[in-house]
GROMACS .gro file of C-alpha atoms in nm:
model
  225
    1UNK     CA    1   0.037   1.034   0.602
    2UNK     CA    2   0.061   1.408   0.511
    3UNK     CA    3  -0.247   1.469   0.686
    4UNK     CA    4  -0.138   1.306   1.002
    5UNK     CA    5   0.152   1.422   1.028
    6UNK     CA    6   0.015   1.829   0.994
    7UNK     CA    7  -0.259   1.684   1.298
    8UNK     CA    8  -0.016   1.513   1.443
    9UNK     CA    9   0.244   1.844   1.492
   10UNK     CA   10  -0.037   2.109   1.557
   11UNK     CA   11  -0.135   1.901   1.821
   12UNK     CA   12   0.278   1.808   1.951
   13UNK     CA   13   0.439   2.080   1.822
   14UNK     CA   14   0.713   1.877   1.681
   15UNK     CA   15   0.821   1.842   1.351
   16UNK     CA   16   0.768   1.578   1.138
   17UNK     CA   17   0.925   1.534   0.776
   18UNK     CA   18   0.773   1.286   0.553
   19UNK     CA   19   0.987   1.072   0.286
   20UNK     CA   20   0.828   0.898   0.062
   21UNK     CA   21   0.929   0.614  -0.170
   22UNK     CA   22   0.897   0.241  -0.195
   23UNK     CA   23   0.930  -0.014   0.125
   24UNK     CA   24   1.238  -0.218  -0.030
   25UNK     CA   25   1.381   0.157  -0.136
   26UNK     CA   26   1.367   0.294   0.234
   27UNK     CA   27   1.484   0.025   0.368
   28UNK     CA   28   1.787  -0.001   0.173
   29UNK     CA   29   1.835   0.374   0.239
   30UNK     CA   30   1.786   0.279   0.614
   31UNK     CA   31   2.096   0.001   0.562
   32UNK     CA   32   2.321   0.272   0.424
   33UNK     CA   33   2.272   0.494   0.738
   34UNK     CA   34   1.953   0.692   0.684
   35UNK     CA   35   1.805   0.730   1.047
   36UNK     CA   36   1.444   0.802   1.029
   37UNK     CA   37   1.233   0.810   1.357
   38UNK     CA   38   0.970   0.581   1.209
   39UNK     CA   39   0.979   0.327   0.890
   40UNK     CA   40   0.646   0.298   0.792
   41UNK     CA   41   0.616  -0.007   0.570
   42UNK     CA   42   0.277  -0.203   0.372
   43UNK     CA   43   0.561  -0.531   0.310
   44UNK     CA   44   0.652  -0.808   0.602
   45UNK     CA   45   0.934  -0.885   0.379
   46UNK     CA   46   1.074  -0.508   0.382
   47UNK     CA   47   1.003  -0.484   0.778
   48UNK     CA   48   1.152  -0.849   0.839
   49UNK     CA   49   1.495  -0.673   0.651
   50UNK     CA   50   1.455  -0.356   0.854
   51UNK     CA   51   1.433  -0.508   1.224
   52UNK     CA   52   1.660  -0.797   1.090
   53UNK     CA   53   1.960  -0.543   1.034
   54UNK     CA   54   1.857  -0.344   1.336
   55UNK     CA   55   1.767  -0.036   1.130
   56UNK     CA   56   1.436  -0.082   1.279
   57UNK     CA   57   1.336  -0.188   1.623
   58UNK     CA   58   1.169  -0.480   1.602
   59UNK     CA   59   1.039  -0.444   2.018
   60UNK     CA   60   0.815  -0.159   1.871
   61UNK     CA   61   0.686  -0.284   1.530
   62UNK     CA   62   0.325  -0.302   1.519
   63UNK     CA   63   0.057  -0.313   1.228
   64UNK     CA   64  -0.137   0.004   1.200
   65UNK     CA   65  -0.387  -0.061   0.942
   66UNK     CA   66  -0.523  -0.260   0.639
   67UNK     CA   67  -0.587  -0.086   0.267
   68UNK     CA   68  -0.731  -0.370  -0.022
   69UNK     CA   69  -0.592  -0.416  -0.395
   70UNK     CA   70  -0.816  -0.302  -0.695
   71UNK     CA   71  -0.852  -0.294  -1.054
   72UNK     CA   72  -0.811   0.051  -1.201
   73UNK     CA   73  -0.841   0.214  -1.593
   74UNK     CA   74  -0.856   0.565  -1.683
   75UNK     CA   75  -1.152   0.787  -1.640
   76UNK     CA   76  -1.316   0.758  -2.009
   77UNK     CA   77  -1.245   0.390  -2.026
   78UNK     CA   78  -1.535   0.187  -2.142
   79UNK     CA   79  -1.454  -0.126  -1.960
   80UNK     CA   80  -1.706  -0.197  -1.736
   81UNK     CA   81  -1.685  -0.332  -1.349
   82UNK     CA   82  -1.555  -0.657  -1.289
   83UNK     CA   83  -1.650  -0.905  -1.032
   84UNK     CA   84  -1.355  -1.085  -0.929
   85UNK     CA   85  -1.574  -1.302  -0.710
   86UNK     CA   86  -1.766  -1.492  -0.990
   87UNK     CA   87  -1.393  -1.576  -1.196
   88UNK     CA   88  -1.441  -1.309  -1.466
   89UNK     CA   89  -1.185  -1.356  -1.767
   90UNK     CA   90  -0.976  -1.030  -1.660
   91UNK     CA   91  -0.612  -1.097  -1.918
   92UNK     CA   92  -0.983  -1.068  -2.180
   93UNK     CA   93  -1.112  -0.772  -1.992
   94UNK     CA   94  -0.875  -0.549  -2.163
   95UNK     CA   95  -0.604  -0.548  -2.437
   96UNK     CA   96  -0.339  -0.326  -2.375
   97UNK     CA   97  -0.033  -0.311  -2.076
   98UNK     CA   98  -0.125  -0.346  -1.735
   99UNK     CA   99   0.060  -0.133  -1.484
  100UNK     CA  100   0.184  -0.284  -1.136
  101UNK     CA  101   0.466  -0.199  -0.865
  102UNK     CA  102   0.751  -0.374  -0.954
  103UNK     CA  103   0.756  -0.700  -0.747
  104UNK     CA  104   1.104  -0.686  -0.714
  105UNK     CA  105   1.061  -0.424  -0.418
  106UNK     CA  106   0.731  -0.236  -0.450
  107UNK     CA  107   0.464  -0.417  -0.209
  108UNK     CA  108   0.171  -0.308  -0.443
  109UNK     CA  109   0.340  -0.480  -0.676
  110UNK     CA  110   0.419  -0.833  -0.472
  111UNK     CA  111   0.033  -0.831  -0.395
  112UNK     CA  112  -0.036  -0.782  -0.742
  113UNK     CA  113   0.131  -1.075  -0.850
  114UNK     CA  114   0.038  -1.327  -0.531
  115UNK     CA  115  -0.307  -1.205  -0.639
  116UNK     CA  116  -0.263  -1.301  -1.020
  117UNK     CA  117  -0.135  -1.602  -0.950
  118UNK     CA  118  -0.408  -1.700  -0.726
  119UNK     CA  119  -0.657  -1.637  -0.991
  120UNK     CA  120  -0.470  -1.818  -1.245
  121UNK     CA  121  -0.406  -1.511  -1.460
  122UNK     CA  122  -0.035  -1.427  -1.408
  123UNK     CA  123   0.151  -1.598  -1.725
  124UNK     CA  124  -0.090  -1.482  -1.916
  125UNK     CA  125  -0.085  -1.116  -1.806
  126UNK     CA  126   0.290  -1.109  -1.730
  127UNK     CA  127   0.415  -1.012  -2.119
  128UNK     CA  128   0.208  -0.666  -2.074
  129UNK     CA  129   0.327  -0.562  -1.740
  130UNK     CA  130   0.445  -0.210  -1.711
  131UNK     CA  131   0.674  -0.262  -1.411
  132UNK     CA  132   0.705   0.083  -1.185
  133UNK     CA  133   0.909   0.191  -0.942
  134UNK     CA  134   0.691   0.293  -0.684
  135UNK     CA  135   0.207   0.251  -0.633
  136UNK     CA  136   0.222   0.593  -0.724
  137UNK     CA  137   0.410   0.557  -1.033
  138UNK     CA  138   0.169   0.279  -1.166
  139UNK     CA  139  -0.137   0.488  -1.088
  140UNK     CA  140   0.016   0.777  -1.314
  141UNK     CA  141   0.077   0.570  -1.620
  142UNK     CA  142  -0.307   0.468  -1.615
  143UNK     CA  143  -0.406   0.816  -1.518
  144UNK     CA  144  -0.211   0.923  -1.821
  145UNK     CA  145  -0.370   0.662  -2.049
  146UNK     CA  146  -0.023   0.485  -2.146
  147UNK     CA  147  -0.140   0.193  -1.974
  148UNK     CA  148  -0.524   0.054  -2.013
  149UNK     CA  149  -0.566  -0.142  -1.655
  150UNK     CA  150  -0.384  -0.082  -1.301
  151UNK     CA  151  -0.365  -0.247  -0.984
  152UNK     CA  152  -0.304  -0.077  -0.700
  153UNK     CA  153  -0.416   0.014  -0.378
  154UNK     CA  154  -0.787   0.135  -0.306
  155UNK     CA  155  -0.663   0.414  -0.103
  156UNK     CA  156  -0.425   0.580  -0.377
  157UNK     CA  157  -0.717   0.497  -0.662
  158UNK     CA  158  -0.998   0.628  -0.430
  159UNK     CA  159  -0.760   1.034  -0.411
  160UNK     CA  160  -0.731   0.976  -0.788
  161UNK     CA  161  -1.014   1.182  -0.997
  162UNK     CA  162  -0.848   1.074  -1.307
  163UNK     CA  163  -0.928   0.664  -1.257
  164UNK     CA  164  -1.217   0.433  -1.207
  165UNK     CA  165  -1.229   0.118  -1.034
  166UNK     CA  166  -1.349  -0.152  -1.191
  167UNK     CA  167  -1.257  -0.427  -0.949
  168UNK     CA  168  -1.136  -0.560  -0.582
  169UNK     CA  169  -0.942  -0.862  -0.567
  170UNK     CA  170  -1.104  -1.129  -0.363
  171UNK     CA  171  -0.879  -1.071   0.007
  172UNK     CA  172  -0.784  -1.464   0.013
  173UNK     CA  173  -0.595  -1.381  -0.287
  174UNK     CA  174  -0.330  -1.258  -0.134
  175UNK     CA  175  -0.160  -1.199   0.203
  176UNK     CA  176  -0.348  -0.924   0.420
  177UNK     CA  177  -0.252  -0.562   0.291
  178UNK     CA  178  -0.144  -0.426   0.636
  179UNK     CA  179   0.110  -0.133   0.695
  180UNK     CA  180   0.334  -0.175   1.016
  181UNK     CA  181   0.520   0.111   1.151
  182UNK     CA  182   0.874   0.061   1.369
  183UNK     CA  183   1.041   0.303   1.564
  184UNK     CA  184   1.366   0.381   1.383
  185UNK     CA  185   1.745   0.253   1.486
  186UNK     CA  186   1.783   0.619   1.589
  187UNK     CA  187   1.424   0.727   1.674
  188UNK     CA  188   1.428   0.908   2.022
  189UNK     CA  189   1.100   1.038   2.208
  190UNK     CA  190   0.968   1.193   1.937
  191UNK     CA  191   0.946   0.878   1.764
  192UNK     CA  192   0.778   0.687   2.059
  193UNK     CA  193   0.509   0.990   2.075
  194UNK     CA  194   0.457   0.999   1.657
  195UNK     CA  195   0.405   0.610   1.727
  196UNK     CA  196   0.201   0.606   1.948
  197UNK     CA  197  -0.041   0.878   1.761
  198UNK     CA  198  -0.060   0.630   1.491
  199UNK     CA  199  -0.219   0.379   1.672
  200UNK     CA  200  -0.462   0.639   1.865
  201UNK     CA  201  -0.819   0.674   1.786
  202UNK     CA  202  -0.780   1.004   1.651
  203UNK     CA  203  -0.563   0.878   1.439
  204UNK     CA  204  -0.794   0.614   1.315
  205UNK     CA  205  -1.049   0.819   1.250
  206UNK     CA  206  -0.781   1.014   0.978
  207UNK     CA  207  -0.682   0.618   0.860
  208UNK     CA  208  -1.057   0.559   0.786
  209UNK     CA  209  -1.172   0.897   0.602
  210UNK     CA  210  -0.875   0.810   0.325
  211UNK     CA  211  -0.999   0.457   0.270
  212UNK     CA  212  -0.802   0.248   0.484
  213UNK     CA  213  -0.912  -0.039   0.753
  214UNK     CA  214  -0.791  -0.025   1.120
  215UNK     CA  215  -0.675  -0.350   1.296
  216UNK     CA  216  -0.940  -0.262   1.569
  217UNK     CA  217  -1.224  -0.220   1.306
  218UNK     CA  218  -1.067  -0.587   1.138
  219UNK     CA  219  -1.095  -0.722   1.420
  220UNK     CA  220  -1.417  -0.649   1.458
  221UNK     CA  221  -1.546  -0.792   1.109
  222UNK     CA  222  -1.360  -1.114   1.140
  223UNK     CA  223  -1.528  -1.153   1.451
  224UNK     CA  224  -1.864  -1.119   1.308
  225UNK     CA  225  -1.802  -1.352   0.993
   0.00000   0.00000   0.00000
């Protein structure tokens, strides 16, 4: 986002100032009278609250793009890759805490578990979670070494030079990773044009260079499956 918002005023001229923190966070912050021009969110549970209440305008919510969930351990970690596709053992894989979002209002987190349960893993796993507050916050503790596996978004693991991935989780395994934007409660024109950039092709070309998935180019490979 930090890129497209500096391409986003050099090209407007109009400010944009970025907050960020978790989906279920900013949208409580929205429900206590914060009035951003834009709630950008990766949870249908967080944007359901936010259009629900009115602090988001539900006429103008829209996915954006897509982003995947992955398997991460620090750098020097001598775990090798894992193929989720062929059922590896992963609660074997490793023996130490694994960090996720908090599934009580990170996204990251909620995918992380849909995606362990799925697989069959989560009771086993759940004892060693290291619950954070925040993607980010889970990426650090494995970037740090105080936890020995991750799972987070590719997108935040692909900017980190301090983590490997070792694995994708299979995309039936959970709901589709998609980040909708809504034009705030309070948003004026500004808003509308900021929208509107993020669902330009300009903008997609930003979306794609940090990892992520468009819903055009989705689209496209569902429709050649």
């Amino acid at each position: 986002m930090t890129t497209l918002a500096k391409e986003f005023q050099a090209k407007s001229g109009m400010k944009v100032t970025l907050n960020f923190a978790s989906s279920g966070t900013l949208a409580r912050q929205m429900q206590e009278g914060a009035t951003p021009g834009i709630y950008l969110s990766a949870s249908p549970r967080w944007m359901k609250f936010a259009t629900g209440n009115s602090s988001a305008d539900s006429t103008t919510c829209s996915p954006v793009v897509r982003n995947r969930l992955v398997a991460v351990v620090p750098k020097n970690s001598q775990i090798d890759t894992l193929n989720f596709s062929s059922s590896p053992d992963f609660p074997k894989a490793f023996a130490g805490r694994l960090a996720i979002g908090d599934p009580a209002h990170v996204p990251a987190g909620q995918y992380a578990a849909e995606a362990l349960k799925s697989l069959g893993w989560y009771e086993t796993l759940k004892p060693r979670f290291l619950k954070a507050k925040d993607v980010r916050s889970a990426l650090m503790v494995v970037e740090l070494g105080e936890c020995e596996m991750g799972i987070v978004y590719a997108t935040d693991a692909m900017k980190s030079k301090k983590v490997r991935t070792v694995g994708v989780f299979p995309e039936d395994s959970h709901q589709p990773i998609e980040y909708w934007a809504a034009k705030g409660k309070y948003g004026g024109s500004a808003a509308d044009s900021l929208l509107n950039y993020l669902h330009s092709a300009e903008a997609d070309y930003i979306w794609k260079k940090f990892g992520f998935k468009t819903i055009a180019e989705q689209g496209k490979s569902n429709t050649n499956k």
